[in-house]
PDB file of C-alpha atoms and ligand atoms in Angstrom:
ATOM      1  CA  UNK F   1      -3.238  13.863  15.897  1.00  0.00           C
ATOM      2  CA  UNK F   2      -1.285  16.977  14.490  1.00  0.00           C
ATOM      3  CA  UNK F   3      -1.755  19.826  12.740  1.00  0.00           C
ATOM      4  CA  UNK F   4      -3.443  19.819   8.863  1.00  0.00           C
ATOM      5  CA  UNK F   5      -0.408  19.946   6.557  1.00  0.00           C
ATOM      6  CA  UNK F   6      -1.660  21.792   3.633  1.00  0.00           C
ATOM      7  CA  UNK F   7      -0.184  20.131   0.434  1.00  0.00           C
ATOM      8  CA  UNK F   8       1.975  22.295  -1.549  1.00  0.00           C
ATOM      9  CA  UNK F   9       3.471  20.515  -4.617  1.00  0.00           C
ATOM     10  CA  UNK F  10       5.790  18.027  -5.001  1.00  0.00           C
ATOM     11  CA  UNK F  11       7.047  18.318  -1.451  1.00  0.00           C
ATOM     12  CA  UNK F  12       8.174  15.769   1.459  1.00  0.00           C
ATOM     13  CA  UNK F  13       6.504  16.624   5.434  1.00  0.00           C
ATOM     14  CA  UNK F  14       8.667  14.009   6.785  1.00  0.00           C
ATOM     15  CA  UNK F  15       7.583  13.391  10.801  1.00  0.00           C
ATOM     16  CA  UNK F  16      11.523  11.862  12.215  1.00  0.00           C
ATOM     17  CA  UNK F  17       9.947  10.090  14.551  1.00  0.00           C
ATOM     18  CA  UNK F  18       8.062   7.766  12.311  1.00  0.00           C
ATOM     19  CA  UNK F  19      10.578   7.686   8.709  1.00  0.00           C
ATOM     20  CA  UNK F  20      12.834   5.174   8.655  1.00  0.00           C
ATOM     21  CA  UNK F  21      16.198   3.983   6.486  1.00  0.00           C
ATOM     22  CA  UNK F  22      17.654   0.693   7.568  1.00  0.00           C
ATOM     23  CA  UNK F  23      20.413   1.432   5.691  1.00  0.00           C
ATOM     24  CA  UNK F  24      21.294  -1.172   2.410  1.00  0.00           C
ATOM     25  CA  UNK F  25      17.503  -2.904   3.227  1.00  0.00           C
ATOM     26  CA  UNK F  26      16.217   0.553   2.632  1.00  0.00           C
ATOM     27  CA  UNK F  27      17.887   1.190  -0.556  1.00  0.00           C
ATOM     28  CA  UNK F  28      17.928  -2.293  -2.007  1.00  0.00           C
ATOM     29  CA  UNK F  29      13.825  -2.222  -1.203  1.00  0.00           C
ATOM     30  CA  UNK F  30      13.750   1.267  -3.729  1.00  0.00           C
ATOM     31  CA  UNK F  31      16.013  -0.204  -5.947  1.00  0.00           C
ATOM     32  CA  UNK F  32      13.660  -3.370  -6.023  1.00  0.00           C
ATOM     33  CA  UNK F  33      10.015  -1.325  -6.536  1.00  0.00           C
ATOM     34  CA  UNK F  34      11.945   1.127  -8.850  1.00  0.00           C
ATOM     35  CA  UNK F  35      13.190  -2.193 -10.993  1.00  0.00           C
ATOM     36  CA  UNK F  36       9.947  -4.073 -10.842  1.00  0.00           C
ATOM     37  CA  UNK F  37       6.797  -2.418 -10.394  1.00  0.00           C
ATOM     38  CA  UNK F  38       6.328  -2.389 -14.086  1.00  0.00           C
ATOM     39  CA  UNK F  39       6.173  -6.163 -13.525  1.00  0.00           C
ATOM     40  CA  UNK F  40       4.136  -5.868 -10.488  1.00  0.00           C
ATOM     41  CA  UNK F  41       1.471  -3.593 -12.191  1.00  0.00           C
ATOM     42  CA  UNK F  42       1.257  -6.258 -14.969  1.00  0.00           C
ATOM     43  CA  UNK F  43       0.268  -9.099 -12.993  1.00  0.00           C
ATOM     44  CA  UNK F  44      -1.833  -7.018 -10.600  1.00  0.00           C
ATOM     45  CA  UNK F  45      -3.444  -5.294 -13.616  1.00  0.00           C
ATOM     46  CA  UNK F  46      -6.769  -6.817 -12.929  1.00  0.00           C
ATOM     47  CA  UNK F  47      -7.103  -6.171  -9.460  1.00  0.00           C
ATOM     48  CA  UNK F  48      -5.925  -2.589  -9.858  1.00  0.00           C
ATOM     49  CA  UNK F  49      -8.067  -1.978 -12.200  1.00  0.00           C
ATOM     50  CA  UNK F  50     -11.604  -3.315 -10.494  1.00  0.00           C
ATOM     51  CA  UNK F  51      -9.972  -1.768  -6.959  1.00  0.00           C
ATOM     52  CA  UNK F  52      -9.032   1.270  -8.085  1.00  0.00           C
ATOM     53  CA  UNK F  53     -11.832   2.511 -10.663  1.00  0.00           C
ATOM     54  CA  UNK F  54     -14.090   5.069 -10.264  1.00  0.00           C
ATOM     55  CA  UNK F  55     -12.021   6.898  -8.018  1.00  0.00           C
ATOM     56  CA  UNK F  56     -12.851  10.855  -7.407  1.00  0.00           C
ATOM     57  CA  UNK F  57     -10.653  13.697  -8.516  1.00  0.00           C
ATOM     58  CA  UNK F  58     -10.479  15.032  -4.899  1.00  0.00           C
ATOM     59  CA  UNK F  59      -8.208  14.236  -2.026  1.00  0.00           C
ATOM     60  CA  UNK F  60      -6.649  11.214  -2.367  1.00  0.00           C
ATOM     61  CA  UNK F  61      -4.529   9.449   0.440  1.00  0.00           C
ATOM     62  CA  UNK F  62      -2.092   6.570  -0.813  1.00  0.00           C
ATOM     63  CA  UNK F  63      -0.799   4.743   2.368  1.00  0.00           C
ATOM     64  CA  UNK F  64       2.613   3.020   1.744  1.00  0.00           C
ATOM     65  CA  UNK F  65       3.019   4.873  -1.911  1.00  0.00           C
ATOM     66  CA  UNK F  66       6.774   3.247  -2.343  1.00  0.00           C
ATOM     67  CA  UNK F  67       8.087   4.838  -5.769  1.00  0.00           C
ATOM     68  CA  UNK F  68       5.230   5.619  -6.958  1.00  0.00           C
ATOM     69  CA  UNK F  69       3.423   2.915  -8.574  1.00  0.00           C
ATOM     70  CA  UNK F  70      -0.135   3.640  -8.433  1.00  0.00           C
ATOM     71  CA  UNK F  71       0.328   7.009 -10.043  1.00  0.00           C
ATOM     72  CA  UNK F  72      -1.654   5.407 -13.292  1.00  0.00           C
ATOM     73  CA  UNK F  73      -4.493   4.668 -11.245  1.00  0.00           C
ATOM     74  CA  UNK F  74      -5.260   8.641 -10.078  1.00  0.00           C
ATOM     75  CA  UNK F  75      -7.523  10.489 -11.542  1.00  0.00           C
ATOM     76  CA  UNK F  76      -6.258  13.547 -13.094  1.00  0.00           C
ATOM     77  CA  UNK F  77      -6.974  16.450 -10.823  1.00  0.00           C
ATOM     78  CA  UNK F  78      -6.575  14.525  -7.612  1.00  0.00           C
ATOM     79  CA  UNK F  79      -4.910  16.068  -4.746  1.00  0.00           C
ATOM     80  CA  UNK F  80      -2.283  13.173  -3.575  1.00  0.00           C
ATOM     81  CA  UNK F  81      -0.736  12.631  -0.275  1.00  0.00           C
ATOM     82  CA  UNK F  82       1.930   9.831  -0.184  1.00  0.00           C
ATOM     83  CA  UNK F  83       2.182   8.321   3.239  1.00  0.00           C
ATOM     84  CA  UNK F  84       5.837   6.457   3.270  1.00  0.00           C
ATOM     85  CA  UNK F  85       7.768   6.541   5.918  1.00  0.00           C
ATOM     86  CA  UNK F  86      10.784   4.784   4.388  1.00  0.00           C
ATOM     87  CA  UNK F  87      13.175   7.607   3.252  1.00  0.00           C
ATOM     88  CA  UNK F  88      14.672   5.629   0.248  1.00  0.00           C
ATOM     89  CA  UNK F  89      11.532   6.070  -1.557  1.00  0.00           C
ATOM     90  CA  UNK F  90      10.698   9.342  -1.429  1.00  0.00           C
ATOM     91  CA  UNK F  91      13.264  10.642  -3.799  1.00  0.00           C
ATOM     92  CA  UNK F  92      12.087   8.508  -6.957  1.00  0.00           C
ATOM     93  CA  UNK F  93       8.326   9.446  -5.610  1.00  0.00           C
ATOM     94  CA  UNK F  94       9.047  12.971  -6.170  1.00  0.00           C
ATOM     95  CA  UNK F  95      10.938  12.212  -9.576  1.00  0.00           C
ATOM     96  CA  UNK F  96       8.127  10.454 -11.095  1.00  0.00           C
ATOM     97  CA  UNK F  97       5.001  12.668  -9.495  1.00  0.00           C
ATOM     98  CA  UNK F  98       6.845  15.777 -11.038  1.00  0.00           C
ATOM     99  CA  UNK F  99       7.158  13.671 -14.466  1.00  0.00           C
ATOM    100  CA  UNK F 100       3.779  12.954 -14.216  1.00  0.00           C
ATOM    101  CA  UNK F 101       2.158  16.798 -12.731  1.00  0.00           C
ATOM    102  CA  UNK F 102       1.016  14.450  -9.979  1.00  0.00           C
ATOM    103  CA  UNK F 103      -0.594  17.197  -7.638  1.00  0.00           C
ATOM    104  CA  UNK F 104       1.881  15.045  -4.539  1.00  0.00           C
ATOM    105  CA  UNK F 105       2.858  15.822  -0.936  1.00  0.00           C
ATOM    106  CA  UNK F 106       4.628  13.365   0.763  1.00  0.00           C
ATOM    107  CA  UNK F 107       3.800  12.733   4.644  1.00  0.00           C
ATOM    108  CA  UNK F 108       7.182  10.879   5.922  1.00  0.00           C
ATOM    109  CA  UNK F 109       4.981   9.401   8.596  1.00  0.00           C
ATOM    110  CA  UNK F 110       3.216   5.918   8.978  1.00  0.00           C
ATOM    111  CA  UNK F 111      -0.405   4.644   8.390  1.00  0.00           C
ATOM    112  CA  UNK F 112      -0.806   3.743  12.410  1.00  0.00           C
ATOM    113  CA  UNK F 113      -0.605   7.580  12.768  1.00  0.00           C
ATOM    114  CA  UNK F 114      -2.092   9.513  10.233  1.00  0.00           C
ATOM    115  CA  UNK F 115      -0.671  13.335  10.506  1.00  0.00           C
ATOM    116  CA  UNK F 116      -4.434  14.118   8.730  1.00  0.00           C
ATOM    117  CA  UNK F 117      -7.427  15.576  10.304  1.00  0.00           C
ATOM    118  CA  UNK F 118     -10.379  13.539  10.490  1.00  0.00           C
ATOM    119  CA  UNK F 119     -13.057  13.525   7.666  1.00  0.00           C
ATOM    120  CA  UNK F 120     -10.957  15.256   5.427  1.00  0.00           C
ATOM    121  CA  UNK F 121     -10.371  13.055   1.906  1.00  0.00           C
ATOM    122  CA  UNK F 122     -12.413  11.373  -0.354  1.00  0.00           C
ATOM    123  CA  UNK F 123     -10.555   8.162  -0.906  1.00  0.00           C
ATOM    124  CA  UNK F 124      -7.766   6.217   0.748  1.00  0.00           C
ATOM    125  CA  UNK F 125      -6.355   3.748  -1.174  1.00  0.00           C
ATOM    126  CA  UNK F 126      -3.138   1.089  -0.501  1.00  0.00           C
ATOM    127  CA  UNK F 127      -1.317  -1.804  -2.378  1.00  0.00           C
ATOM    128  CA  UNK F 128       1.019  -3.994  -1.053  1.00  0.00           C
ATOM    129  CA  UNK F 129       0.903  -2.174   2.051  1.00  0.00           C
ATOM    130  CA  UNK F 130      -1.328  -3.972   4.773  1.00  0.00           C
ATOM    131  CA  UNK F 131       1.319  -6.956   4.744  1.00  0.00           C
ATOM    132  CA  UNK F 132       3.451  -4.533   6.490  1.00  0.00           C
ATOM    133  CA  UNK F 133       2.288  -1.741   8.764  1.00  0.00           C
ATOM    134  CA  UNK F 134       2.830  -2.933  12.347  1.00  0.00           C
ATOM    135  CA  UNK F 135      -0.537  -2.556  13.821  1.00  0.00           C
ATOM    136  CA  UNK F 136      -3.335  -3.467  10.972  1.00  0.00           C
ATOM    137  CA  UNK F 137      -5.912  -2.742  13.297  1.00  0.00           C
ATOM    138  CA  UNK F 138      -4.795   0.631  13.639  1.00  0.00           C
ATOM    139  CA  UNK F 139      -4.190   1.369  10.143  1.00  0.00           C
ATOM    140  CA  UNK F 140      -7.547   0.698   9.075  1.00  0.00           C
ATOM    141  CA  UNK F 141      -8.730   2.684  12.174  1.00  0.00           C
ATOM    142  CA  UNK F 142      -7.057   5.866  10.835  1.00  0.00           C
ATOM    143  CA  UNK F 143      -8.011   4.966   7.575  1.00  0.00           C
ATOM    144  CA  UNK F 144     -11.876   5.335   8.565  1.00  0.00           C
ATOM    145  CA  UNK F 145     -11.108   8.593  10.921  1.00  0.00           C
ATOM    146  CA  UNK F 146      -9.451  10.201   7.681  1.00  0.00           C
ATOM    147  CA  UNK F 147     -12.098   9.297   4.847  1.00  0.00           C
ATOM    148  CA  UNK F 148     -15.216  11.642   5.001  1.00  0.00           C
ATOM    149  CA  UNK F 149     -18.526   9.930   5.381  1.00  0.00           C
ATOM    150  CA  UNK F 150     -19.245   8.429   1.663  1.00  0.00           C
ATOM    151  CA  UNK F 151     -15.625   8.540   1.229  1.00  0.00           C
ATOM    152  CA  UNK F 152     -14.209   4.636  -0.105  1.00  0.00           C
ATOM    153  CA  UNK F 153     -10.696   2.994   1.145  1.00  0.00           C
ATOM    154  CA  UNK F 154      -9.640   0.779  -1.904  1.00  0.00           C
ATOM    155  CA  UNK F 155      -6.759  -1.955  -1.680  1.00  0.00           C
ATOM    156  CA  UNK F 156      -5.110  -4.748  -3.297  1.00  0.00           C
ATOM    157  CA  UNK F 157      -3.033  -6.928  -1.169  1.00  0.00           C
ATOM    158  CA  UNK F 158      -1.274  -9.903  -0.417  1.00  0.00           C
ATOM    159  CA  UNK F 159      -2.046 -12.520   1.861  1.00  0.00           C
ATOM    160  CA  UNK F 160      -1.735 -16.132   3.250  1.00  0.00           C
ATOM    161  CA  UNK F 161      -2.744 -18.643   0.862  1.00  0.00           C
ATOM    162  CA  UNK F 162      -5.361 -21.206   1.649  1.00  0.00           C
ATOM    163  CA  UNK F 163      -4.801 -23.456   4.672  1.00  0.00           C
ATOM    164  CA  UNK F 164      -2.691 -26.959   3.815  1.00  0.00           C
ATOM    165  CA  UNK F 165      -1.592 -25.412   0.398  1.00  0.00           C
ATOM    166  CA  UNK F 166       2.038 -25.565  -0.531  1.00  0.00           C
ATOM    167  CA  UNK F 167       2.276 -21.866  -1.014  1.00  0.00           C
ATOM    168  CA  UNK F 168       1.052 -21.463   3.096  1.00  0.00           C
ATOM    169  CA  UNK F 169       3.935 -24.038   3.697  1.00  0.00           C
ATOM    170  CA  UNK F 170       6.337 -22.396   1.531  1.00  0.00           C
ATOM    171  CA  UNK F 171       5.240 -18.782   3.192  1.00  0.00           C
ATOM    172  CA  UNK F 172       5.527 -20.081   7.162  1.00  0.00           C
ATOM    173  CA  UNK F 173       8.875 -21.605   5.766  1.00  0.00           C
ATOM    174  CA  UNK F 174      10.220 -18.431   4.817  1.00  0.00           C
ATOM    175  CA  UNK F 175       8.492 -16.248   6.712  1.00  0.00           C
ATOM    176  CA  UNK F 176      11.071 -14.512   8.658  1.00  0.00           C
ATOM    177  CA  UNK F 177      13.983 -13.943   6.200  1.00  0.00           C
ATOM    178  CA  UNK F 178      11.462 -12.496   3.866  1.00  0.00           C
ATOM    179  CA  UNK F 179      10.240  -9.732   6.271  1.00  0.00           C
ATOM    180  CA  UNK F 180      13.949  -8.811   7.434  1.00  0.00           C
ATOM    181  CA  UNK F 181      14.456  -8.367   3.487  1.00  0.00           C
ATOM    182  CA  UNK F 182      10.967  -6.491   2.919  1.00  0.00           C
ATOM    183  CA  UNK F 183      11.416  -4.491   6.688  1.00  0.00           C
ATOM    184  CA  UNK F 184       8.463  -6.214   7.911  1.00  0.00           C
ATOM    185  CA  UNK F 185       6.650  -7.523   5.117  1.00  0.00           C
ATOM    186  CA  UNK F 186       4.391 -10.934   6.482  1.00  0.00           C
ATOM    187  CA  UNK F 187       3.373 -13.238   4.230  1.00  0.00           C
ATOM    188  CA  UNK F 188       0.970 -14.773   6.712  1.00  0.00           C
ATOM    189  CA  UNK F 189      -1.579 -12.174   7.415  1.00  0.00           C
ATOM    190  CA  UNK F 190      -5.226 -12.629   7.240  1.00  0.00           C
ATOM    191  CA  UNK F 191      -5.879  -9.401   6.294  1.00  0.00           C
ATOM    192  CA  UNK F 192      -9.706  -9.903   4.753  1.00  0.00           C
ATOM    193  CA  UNK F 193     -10.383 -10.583   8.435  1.00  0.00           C
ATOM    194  CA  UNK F 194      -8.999  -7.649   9.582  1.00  0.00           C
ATOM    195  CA  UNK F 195     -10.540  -5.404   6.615  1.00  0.00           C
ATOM    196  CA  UNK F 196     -13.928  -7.127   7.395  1.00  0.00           C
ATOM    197  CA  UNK F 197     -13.869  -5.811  10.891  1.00  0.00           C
ATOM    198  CA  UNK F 198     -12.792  -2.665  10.291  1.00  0.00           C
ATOM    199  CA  UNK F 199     -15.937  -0.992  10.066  1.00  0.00           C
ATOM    200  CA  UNK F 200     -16.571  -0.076   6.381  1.00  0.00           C
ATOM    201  CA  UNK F 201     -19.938  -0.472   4.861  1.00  0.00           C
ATOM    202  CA  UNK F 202     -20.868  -1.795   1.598  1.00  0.00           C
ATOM    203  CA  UNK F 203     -17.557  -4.261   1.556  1.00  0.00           C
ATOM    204  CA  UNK F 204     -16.396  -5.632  -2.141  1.00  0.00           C
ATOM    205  CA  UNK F 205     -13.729  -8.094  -1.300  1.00  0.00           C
ATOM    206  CA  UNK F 206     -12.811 -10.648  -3.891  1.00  0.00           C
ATOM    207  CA  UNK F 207      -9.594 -13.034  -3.542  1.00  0.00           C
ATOM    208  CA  UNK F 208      -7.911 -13.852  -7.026  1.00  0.00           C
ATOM    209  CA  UNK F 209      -4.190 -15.029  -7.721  1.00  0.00           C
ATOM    210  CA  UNK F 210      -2.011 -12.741  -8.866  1.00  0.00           C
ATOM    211  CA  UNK F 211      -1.570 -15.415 -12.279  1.00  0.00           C
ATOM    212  CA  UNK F 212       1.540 -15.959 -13.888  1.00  0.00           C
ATOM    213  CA  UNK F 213       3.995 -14.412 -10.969  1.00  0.00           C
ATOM    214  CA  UNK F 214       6.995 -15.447 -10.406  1.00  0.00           C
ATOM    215  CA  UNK F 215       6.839 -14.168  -6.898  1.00  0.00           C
ATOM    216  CA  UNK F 216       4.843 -16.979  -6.016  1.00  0.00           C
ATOM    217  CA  UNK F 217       4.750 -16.419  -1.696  1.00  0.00           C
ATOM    218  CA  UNK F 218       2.764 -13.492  -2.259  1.00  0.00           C
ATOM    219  CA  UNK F 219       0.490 -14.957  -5.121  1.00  0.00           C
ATOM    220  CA  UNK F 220      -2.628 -14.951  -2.980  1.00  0.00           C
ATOM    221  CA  UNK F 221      -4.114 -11.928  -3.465  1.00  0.00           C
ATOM    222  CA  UNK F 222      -7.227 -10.082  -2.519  1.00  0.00           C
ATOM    223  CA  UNK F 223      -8.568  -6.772  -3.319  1.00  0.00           C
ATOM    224  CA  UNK F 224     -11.661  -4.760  -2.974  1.00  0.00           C
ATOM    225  CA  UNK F 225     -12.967  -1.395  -1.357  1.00  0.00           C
ATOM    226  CA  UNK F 226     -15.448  -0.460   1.332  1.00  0.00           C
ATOM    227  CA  UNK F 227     -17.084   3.015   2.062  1.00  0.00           C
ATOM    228  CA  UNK F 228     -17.039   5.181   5.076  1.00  0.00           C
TER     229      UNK F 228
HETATM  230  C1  LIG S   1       5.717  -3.720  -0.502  1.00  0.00           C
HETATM  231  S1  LIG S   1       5.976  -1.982  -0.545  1.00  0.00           S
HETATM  232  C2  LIG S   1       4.652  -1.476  -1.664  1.00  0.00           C
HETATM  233  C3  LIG S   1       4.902  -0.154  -2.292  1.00  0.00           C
HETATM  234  C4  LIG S   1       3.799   0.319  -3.267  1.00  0.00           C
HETATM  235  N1  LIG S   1       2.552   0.514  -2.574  1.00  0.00           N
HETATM  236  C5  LIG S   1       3.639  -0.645  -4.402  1.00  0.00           C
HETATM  237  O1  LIG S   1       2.556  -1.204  -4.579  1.00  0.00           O
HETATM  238  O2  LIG S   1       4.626  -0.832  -5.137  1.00  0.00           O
HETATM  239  C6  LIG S   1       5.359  -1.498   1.056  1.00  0.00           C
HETATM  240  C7  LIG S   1       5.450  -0.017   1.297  1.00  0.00           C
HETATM  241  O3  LIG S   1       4.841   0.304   2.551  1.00  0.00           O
HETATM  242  C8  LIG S   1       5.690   1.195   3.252  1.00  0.00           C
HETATM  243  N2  LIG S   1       5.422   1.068   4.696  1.00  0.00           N
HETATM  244  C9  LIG S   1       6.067   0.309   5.599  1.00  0.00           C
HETATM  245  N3  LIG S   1       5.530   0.471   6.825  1.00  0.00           N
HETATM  246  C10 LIG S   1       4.524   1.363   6.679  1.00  0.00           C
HETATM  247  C11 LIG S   1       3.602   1.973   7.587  1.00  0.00           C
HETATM  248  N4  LIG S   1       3.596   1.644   8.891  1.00  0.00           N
HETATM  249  N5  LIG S   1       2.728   2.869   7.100  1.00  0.00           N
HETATM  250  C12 LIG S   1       2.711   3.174   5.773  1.00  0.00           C
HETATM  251  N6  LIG S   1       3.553   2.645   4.873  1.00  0.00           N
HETATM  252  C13 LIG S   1       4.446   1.746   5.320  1.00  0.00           C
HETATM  253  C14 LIG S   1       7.078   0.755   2.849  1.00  0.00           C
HETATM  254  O4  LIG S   1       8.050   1.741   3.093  1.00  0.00           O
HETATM  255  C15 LIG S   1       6.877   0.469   1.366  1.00  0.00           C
HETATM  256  O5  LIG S   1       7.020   1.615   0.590  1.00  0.00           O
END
């Protein structure tokens, strides 16, 4: 683990080893997040909303922040770092955190590796995010070494949908072209599994559709929280 970065506002700490561009991917994925979160936050509304309430105006870790699109969700006050390790994003997640007096620092580093002492926020909290980090065990392992004890990790996600459905055919089907597009995005994860055994206590998952999507292979959502 490295040293504490102490957050001075709105600023990128980006680590080289672990940021990433992959060239037009990169920037069509910003362009994409930047064009459609709106939409995104619509039909995740619910979820957000149960996930994400009650959070604490202290310091808040959002793994996998893209442009930006949970900045609604933070309590006024909170002290935000942005883990993203994709370079493309961070430009639009300064833009809109200084629109907003978001309180940001953004760690260009990756949620395997957390560059974050241990016990030091009050709530970690992810969308979209656990379909794609390379080692989900690990993630959640650095999420829990990060919170402090009573601290909550709060997520919505996307996952496989129910065995011998036609969305879990249609996901397998396109499985592979869709995470070169997304850079690494898997439609196929079990993620509640992983969540489950990740060590939290007082788990709240629920599964719900994301209803009336049109991005129907990631429809099958769940969301939830768990304390440290
Ligand atoms: C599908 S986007 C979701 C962005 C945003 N959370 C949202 O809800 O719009 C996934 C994000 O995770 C980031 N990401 C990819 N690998 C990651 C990793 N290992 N650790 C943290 N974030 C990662 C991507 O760069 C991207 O910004």
């Amino acid at each position: 683990m490295s040293a504490t970065i102490q957050p001075t506002r709105p600023t990128v700490e980006p680590r080289e080893d672990q940021t990433f561009h992959h060239g037009t991917r990169s920037d069509f994925n910003a362009w994409f997040f930047r064009v459609f979160d709106r939409y995104i936050n619509h039909i995740a509304r619910h979820h957000k909303r149960e996930a994400f309430a009650g959070m604490r105006a202290g310091d808040i870790v959002e793994l996998g922040a893209g442009v930006g699109a949970n900045f609604a969700h933070l309590p006024a006050g909170a002290r935000v770092l942005a883990v993203e390790p994709s370079r493309a994003m961070h430009d639009e997640l300064v833009a809109r955190a200084t629109d907003r007096a978001v309180d940001l620092t953004v760690l260009g580093a990756c949620a395997e590796d957390l560059p974050i002492p241990d016990a030091s926020v009050d709530e970690v909290i992810c969308s979209l995010v656990l379909c794609t980090v390379k080692d989900q065990a690990a993630a959640l392992a650095e999420i829990r070494r990060v919170l402090r004890p009573g601290g909550s990790f709060r997520f919505v996600e996307h996952v496989a949908a129910p065995a011998w459905s036609p969305r879990r055919w249609l996901q397998h089907a396109i499985r592979r072209p869709w995470s070169w597009l997304f850079e690494g995005c898997d439609l196929c994860r079990d993620t509640v599994a992983s969540v489950e055994e990740a060590g939290f206590r007082e788990m709240q998952v629920r599964r719900a559709r994301f209803r009336r999507s049109l991005f129907t292979p990631v429809n099958s959502a769940v969301y939830g929280y768990g304390i440290r």
